[in-house]
PDB file of C-alpha atoms and ligand atoms in Angstrom:
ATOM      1  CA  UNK A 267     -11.850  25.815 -10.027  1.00 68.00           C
ATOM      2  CA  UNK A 268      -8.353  26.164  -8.217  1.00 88.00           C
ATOM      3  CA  UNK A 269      -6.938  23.150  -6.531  1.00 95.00           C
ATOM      4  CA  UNK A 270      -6.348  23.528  -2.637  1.00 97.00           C
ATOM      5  CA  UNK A 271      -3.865  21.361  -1.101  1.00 98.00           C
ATOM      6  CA  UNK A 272      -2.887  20.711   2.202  1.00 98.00           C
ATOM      7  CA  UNK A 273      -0.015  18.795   4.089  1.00 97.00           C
ATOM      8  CA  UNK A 274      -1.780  16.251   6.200  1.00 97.00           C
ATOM      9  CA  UNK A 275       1.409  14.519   7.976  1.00 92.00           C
ATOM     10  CA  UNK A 276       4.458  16.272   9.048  1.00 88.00           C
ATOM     11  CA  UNK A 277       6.767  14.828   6.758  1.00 88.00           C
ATOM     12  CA  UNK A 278       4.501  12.931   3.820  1.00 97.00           C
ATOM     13  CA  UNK A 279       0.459  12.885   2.658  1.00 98.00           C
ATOM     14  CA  UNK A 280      -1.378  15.533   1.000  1.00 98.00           C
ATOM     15  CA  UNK A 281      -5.021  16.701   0.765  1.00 98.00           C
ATOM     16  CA  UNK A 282      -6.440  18.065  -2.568  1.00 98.00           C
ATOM     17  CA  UNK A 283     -10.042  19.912  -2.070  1.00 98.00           C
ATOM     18  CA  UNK A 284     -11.957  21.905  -4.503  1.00 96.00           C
ATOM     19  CA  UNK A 285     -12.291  18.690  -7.282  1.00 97.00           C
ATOM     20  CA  UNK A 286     -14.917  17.101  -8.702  1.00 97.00           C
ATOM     21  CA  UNK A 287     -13.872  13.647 -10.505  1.00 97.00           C
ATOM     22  CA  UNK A 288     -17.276  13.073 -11.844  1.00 97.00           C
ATOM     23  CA  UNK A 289     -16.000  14.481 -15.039  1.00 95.00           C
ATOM     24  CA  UNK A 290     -12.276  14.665 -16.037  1.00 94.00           C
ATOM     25  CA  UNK A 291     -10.001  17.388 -14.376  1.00 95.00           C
ATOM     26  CA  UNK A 292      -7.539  19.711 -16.992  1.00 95.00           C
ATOM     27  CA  UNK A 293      -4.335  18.404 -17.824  1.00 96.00           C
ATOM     28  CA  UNK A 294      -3.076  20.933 -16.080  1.00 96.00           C
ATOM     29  CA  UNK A 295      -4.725  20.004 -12.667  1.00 97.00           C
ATOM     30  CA  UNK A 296      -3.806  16.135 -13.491  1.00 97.00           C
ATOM     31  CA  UNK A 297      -0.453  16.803 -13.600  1.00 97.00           C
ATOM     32  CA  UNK A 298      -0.728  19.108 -10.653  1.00 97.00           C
ATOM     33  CA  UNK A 299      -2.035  16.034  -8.762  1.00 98.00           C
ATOM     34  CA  UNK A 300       0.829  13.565 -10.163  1.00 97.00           C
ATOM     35  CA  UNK A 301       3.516  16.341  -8.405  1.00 97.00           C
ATOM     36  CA  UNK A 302       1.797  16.027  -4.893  1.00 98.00           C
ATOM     37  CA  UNK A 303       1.770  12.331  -5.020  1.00 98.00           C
ATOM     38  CA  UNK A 304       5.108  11.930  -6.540  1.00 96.00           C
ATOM     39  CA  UNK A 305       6.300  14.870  -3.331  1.00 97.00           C
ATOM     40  CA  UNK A 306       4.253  13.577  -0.492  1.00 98.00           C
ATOM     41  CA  UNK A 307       4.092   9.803  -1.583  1.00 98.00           C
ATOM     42  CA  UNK A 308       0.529   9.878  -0.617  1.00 98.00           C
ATOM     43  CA  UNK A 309      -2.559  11.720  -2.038  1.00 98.00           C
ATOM     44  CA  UNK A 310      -6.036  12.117  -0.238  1.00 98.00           C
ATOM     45  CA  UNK A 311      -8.500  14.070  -2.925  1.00 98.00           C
ATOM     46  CA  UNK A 312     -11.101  15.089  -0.775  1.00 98.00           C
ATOM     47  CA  UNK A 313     -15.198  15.203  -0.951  1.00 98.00           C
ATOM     48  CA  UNK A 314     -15.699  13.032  -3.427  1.00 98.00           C
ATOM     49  CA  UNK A 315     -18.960  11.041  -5.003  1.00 98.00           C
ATOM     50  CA  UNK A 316     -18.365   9.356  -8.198  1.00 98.00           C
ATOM     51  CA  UNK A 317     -19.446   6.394  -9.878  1.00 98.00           C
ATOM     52  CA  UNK A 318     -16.655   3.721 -10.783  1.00 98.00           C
ATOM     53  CA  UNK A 319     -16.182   5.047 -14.481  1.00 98.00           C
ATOM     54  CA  UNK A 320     -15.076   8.047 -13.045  1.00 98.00           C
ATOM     55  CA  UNK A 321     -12.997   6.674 -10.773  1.00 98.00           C
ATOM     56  CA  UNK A 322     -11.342   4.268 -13.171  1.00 98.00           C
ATOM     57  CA  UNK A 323     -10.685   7.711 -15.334  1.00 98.00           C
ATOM     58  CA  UNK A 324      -8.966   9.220 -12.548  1.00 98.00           C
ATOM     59  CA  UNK A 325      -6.787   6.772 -11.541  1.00 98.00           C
ATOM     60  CA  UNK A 326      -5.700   6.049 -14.924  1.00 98.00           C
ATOM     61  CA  UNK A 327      -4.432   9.773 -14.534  1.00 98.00           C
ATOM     62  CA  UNK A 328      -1.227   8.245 -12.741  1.00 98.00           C
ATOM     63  CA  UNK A 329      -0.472   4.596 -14.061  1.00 98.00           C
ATOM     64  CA  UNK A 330      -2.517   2.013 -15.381  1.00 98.00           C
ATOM     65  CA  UNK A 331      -5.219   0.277 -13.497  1.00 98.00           C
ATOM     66  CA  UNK A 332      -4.309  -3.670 -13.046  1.00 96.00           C
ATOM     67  CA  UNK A 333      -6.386  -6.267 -12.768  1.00 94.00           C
ATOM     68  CA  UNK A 334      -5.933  -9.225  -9.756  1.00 87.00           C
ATOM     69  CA  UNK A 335      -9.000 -11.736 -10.747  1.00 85.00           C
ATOM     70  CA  UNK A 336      -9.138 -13.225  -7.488  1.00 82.00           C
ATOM     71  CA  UNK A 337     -10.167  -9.809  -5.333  1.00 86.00           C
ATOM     72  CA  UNK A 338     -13.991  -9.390  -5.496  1.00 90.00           C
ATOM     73  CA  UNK A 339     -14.838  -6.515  -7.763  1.00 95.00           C
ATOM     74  CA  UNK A 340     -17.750  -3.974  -8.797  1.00 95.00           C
ATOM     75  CA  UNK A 341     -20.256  -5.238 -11.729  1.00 95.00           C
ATOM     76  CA  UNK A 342     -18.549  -4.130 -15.008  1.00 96.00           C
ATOM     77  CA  UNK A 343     -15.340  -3.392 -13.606  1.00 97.00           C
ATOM     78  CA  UNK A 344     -12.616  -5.620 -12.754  1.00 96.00           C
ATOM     79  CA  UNK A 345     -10.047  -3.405 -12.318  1.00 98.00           C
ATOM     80  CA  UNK A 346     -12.107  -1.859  -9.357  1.00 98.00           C
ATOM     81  CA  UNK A 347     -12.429  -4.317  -6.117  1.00 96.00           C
ATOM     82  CA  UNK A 348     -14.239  -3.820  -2.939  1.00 95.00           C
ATOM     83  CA  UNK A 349     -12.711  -4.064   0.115  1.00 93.00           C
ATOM     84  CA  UNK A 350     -15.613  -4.410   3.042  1.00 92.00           C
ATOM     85  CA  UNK A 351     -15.936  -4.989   6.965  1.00 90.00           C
ATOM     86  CA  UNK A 352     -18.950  -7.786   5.647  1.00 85.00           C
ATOM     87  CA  UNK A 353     -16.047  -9.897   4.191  1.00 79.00           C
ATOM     88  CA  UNK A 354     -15.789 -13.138   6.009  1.00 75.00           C
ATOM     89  CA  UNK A 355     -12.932 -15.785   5.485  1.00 67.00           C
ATOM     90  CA  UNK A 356     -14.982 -18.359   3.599  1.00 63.00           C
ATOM     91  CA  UNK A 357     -11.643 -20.765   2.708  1.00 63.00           C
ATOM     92  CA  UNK A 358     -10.878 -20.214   6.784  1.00 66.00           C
ATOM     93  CA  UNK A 359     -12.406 -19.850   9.645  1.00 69.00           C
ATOM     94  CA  UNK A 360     -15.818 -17.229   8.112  1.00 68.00           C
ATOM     95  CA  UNK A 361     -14.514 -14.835  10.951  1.00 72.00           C
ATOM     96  CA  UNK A 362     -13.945 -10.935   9.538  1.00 75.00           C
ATOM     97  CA  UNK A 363     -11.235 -10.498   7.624  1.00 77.00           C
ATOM     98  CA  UNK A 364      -9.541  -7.200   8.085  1.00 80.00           C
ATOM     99  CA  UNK A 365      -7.327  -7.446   4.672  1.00 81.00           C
ATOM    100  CA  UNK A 366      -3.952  -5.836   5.523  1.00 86.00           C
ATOM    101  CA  UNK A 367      -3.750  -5.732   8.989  1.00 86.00           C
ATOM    102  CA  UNK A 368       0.299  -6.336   9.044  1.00 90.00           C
ATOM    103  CA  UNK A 369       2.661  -3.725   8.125  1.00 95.00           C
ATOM    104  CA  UNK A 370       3.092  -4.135   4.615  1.00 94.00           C
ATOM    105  CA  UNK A 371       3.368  -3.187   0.456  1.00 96.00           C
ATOM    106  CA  UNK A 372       1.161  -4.140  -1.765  1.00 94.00           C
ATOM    107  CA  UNK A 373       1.823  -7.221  -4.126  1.00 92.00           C
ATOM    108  CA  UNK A 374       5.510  -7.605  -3.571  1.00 94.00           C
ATOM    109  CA  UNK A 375       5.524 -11.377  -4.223  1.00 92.00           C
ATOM    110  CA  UNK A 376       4.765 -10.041  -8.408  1.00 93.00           C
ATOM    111  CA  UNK A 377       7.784  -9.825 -10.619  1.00 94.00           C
ATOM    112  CA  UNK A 378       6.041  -6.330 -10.900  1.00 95.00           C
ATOM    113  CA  UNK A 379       4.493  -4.934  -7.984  1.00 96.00           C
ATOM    114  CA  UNK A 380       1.841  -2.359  -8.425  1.00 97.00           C
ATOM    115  CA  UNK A 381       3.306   1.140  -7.945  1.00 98.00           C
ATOM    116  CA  UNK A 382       0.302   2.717  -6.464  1.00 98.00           C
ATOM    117  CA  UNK A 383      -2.966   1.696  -4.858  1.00 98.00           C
ATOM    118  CA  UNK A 384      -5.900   3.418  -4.592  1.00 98.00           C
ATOM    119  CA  UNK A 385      -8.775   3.526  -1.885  1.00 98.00           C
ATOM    120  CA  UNK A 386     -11.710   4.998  -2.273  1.00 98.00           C
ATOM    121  CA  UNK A 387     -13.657   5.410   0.991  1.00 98.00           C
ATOM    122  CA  UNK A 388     -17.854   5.004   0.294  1.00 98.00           C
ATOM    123  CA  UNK A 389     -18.422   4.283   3.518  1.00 97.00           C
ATOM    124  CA  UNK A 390     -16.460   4.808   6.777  1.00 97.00           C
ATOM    125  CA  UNK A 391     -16.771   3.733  10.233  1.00 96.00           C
ATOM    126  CA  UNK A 392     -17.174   6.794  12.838  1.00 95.00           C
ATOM    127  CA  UNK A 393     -14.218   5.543  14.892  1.00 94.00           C
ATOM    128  CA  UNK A 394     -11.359   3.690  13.750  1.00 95.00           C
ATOM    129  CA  UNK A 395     -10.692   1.492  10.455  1.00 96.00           C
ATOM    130  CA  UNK A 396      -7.733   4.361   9.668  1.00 97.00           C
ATOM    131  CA  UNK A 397      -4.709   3.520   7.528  1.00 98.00           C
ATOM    132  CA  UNK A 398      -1.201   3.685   8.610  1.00 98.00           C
ATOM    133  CA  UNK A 399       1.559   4.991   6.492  1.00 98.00           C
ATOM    134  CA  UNK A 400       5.609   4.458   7.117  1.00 98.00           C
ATOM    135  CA  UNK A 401       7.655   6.846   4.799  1.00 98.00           C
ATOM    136  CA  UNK A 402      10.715   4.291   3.975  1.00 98.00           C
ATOM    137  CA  UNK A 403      12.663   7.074   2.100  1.00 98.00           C
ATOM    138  CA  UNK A 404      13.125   8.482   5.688  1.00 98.00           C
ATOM    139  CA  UNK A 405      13.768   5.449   7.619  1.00 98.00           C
ATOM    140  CA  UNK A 406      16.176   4.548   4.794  1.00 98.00           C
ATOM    141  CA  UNK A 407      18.078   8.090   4.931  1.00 98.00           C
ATOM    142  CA  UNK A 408      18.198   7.662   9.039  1.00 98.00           C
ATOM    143  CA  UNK A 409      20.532   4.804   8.718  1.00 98.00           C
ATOM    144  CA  UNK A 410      23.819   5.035   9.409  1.00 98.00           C
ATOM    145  CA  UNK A 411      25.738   5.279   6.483  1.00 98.00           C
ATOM    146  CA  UNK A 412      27.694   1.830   6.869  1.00 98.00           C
ATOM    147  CA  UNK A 413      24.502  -0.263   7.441  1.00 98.00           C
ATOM    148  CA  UNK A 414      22.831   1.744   4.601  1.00 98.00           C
ATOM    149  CA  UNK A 415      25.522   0.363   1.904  1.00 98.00           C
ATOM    150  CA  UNK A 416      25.359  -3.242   3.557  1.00 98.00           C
ATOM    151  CA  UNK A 417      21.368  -3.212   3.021  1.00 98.00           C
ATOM    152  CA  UNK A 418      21.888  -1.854  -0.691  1.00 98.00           C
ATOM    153  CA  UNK A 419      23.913  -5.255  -1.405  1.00 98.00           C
ATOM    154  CA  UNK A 420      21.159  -7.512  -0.264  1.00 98.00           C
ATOM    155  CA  UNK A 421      18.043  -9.422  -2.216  1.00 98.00           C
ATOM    156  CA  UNK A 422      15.353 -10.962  -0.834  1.00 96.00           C
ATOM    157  CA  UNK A 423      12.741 -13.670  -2.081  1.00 95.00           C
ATOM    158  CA  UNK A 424       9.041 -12.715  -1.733  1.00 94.00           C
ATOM    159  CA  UNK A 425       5.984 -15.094  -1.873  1.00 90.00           C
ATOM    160  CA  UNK A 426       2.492 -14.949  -2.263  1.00 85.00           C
ATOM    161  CA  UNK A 427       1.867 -17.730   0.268  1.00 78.00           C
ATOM    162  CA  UNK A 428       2.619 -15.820   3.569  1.00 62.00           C
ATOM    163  CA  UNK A 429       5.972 -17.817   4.781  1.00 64.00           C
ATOM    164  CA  UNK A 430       6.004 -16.878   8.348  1.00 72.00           C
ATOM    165  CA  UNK A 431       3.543 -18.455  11.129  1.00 63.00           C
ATOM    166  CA  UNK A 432       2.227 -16.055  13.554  1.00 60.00           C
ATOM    167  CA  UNK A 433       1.704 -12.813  11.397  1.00 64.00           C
ATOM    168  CA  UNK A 434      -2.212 -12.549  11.500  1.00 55.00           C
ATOM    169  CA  UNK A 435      -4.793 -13.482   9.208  1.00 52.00           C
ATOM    170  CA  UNK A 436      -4.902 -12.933   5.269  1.00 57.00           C
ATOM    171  CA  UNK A 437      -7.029 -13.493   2.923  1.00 60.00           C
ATOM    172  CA  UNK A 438      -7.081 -17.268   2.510  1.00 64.00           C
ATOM    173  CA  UNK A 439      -5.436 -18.206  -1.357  1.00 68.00           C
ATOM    174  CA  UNK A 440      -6.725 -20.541  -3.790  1.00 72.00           C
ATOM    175  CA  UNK A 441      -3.952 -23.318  -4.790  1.00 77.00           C
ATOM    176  CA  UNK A 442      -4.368 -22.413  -8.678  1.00 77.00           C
ATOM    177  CA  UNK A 443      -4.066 -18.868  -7.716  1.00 74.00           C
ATOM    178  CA  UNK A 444      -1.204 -19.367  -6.189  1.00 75.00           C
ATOM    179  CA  UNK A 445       0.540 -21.812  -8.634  1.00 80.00           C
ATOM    180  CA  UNK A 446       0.334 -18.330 -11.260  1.00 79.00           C
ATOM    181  CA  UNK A 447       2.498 -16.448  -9.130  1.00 83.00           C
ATOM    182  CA  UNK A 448       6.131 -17.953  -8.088  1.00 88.00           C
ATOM    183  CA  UNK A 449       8.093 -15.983  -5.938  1.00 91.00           C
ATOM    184  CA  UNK A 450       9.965 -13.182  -6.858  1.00 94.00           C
ATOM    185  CA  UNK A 451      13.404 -11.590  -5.828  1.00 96.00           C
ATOM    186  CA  UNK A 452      14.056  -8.269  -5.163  1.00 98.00           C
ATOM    187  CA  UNK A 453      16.331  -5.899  -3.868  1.00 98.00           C
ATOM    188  CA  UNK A 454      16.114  -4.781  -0.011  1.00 98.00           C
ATOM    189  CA  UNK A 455      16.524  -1.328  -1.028  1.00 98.00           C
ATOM    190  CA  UNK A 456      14.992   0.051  -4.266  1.00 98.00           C
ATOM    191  CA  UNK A 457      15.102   3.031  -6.155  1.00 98.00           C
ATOM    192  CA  UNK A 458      12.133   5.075  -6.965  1.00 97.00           C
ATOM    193  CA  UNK A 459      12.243   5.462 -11.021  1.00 96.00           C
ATOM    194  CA  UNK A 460      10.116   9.177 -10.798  1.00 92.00           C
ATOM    195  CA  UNK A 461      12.153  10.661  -7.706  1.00 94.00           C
ATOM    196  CA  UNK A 462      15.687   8.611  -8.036  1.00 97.00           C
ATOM    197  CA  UNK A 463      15.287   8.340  -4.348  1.00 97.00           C
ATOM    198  CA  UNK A 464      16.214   5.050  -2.447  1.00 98.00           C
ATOM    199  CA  UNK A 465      13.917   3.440   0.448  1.00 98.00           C
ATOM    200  CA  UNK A 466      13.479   0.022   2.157  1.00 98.00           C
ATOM    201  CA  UNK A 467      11.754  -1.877   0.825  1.00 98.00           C
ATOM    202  CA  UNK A 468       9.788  -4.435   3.203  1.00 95.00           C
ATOM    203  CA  UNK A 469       6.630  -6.565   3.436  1.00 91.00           C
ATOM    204  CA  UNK A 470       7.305  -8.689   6.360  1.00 89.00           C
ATOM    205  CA  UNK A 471       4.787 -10.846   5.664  1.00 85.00           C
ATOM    206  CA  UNK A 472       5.349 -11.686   1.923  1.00 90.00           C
ATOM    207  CA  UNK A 473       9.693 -11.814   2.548  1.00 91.00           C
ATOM    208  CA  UNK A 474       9.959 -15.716   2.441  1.00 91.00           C
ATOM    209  CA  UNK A 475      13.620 -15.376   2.810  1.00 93.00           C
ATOM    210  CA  UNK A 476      17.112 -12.663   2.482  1.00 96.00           C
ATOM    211  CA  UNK A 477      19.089 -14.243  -0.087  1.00 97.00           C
ATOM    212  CA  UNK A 478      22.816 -15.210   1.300  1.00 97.00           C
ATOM    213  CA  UNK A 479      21.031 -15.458   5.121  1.00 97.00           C
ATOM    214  CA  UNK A 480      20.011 -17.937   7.038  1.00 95.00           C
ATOM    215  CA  UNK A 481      16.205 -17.931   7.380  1.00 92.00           C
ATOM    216  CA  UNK A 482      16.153 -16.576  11.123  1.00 93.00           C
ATOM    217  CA  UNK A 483      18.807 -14.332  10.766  1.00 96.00           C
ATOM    218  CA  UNK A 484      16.917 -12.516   7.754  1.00 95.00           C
ATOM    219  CA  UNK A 485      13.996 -12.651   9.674  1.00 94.00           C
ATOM    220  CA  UNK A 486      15.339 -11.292  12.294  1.00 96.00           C
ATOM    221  CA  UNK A 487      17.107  -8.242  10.077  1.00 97.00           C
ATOM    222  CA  UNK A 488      13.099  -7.677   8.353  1.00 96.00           C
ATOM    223  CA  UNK A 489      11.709  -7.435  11.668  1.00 95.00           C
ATOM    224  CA  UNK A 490      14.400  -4.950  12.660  1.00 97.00           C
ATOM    225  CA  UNK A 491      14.268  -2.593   9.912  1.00 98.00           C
ATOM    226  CA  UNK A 492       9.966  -2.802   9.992  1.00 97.00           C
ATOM    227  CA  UNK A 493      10.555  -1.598  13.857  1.00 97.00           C
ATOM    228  CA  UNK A 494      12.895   1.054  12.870  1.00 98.00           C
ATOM    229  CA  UNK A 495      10.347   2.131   9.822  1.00 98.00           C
ATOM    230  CA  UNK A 496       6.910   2.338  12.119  1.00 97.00           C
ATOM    231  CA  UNK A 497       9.037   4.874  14.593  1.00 97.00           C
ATOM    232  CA  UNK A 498       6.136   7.830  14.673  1.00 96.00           C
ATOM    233  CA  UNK A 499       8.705  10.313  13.045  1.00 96.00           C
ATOM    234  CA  UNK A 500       8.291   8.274   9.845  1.00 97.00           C
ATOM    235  CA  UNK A 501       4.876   7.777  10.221  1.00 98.00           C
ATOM    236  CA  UNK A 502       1.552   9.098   8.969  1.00 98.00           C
ATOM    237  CA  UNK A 503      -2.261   7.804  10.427  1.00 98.00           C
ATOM    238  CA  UNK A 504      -4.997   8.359   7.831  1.00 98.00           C
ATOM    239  CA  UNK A 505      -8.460   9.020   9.745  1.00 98.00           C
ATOM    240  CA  UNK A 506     -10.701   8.388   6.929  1.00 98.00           C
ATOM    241  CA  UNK A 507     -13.287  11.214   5.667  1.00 98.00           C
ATOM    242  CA  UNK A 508     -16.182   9.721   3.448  1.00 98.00           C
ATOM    243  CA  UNK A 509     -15.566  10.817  -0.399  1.00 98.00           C
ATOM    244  CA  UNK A 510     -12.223  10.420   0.343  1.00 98.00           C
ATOM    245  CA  UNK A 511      -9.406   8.623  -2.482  1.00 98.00           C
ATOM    246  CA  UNK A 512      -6.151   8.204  -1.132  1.00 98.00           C
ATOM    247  CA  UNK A 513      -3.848   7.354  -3.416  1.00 98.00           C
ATOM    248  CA  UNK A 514      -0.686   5.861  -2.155  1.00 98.00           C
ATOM    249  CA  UNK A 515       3.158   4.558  -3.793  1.00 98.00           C
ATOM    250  CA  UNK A 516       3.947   1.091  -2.783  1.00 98.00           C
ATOM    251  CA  UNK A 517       7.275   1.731  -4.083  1.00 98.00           C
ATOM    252  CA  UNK A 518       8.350   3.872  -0.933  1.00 98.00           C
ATOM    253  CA  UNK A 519       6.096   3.333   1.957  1.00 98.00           C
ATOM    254  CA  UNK A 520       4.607   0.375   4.191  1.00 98.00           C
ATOM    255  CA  UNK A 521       0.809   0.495   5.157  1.00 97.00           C
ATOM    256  CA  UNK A 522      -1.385  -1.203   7.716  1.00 96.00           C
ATOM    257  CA  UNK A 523      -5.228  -1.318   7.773  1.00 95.00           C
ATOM    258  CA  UNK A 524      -6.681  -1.578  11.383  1.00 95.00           C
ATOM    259  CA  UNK A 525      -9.498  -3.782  11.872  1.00 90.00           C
ATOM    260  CA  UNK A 526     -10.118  -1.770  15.392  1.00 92.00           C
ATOM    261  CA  UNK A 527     -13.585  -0.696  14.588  1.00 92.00           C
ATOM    262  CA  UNK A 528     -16.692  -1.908  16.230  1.00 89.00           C
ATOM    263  CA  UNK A 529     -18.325  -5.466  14.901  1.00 86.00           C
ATOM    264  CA  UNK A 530     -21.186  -3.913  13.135  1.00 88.00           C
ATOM    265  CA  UNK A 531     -19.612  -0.901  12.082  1.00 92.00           C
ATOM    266  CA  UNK A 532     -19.470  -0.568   8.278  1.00 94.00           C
ATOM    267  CA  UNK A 533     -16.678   0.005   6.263  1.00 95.00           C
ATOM    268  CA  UNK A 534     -16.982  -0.286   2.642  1.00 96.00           C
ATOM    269  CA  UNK A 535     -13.971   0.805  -0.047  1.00 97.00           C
ATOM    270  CA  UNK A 536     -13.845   0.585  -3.908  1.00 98.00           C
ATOM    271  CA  UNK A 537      -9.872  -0.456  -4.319  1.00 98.00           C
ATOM    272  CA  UNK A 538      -8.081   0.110  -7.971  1.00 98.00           C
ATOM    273  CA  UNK A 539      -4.152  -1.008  -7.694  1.00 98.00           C
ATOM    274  CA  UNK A 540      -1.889   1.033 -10.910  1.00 98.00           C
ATOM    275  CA  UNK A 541       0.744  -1.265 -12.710  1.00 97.00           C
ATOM    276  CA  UNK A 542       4.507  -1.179 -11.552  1.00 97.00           C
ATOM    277  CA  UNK A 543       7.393  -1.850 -12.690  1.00 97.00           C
ATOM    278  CA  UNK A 544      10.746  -4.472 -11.889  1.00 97.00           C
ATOM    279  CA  UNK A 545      12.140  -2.764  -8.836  1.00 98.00           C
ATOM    280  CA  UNK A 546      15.580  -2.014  -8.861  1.00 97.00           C
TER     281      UNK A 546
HETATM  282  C1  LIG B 674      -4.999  -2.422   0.811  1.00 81.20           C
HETATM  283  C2  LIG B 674      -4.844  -2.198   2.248  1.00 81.20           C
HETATM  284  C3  LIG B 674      -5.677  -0.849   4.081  1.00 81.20           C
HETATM  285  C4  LIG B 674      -6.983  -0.443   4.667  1.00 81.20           C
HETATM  286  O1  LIG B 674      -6.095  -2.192   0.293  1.00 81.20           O
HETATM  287  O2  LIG B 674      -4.007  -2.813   0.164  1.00 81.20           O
HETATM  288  O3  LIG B 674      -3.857  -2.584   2.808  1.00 81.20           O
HETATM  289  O4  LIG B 674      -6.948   0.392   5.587  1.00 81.20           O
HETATM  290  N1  LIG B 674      -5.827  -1.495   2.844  1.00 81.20           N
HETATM  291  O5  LIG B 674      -8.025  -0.938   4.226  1.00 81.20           O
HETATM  292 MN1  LIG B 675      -2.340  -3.252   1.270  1.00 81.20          MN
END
């Protein structure tokens, strides 16, 4: 059966319909999914209802599925976490904990940042719970060209432990956890090994510090560039389908989940995050 797709944003995400990922697609059709991520930086295949084998399968289709041991995760499958409105802060306060809710990209504090992440949406609240999007090849390439080549000189050291107060809640982080994973540096402005595009790249609340700045004045600059990035024209808002994956690259976009949907609501997602590389 022939792949539909769809543009779903303006200016980035793409809908695939007419799949079913219970058993494998073609080669052909897997690499016709790998263009339309790699084109629209985010892929939503619709209508699906799979079991986590399956799911696995398909997301090994674009990288290869990582696992972070301290993420709850489905029976018989590490590599595939849940990510639920019944999870409570147990280090912290046992309030919800809406994982995400800053403007950010996944695992930047890693030496190697997962490329992609995947969500796979079981079960989704009627209203709210979407999932933000901020393209930053386009809020790169809407610089001026002067500021542009000042940002593409610049590093900046990122760190599990969130390093600024007043950010919101995250998930609360074990002390051994967080002893395996020393901060890394990377460059403000990265380029994308499939496309050879450049775009910001910023996770405001994993960037302990710009390298060469004082610690305010980098600050400052992150928060900045993360209001110049969530301007609508570089932004996409996912309203969630059930049987939806969206599959999304860390490497040139921001996200933001929104914990805006009613207490009792249920919202219930099978995660799988694909293996990156040094960004450079
Ligand atoms: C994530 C994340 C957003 C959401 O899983 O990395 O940020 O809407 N999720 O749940
Ligand atoms: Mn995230």
């Amino acid at each position: 059966m022939a792949i539909t797709f769809t543009k779903l944003g303006g200016h980035m995400a793409i809908a695939a319909e007419g799949l079913d990922l219970s058993t494998p697609p073609s080669a052909e059709a897997a690499a016709q999914l790998r263009q339309a991520l790699w084109e629209n930086q985010i892929l939503c295949i619709r209508g699906q209802a799979i079991a986590p084998g399956a799911y696995l399968a398909t997301i090994s289709l674009f990288g290869e599925p990582q696992v972070r041991p301290e993420i709850p995760h489905v029976e018989g499958f590490p590599a595939v976490t849940t990510l639920s409105s019944e999870d409570r802060d147990l280090k912290g306060d046992g309030k919800r904990l809406v994982a995400g809710a800053n403007w950010h990209s996944d695992d930047t504090f890693m030496a190697r940042p997962s490329a992609l992440t995947a969500l796979y949406g079981l079960i989704v609240p009627e209203v709210g719970g979407d999932t933000e999007y901020a393209n930053m090849y386009a809020a790169y390439e809407a610089l001026p060209q002067a500021r542009r080549q000042y940002l593409d000189t610049l590093k900046v050291v990122h760190a599990m432990k969130p390093a600024r107060e007043g950010l919101g809640r995250t998930r609360s982080i074990a002390p051994e956890i967080l002893a395996q994973c020393p901060p890394s540096t990377h460059p403000l402005v990265r380029t994308h090994p499939q496309t050879g595009r450049k775009a910001l790249y910023v996770s405001r609340n994993r960037m302990d510090h710009i390298v060469g700045l004082e610690r305010e004045e980098g600050h400052r600059l992150i928060d900045e560039l993360v209001e110049h990035a969530i301007q609508p024209q570089f932004t996409y808002r996912h309203r969630w389908r059930q049987g939806d994956i969206v599959i999304w690259d860390n490497r040139c976009l921001m996200h933001k989940a929104n914990g805006d949907y009613p207490e009792g609501a249920r919202r219930f997602m099978q995660r799988i995050i694909v293996a990156g590389e040094v960004p450079v």
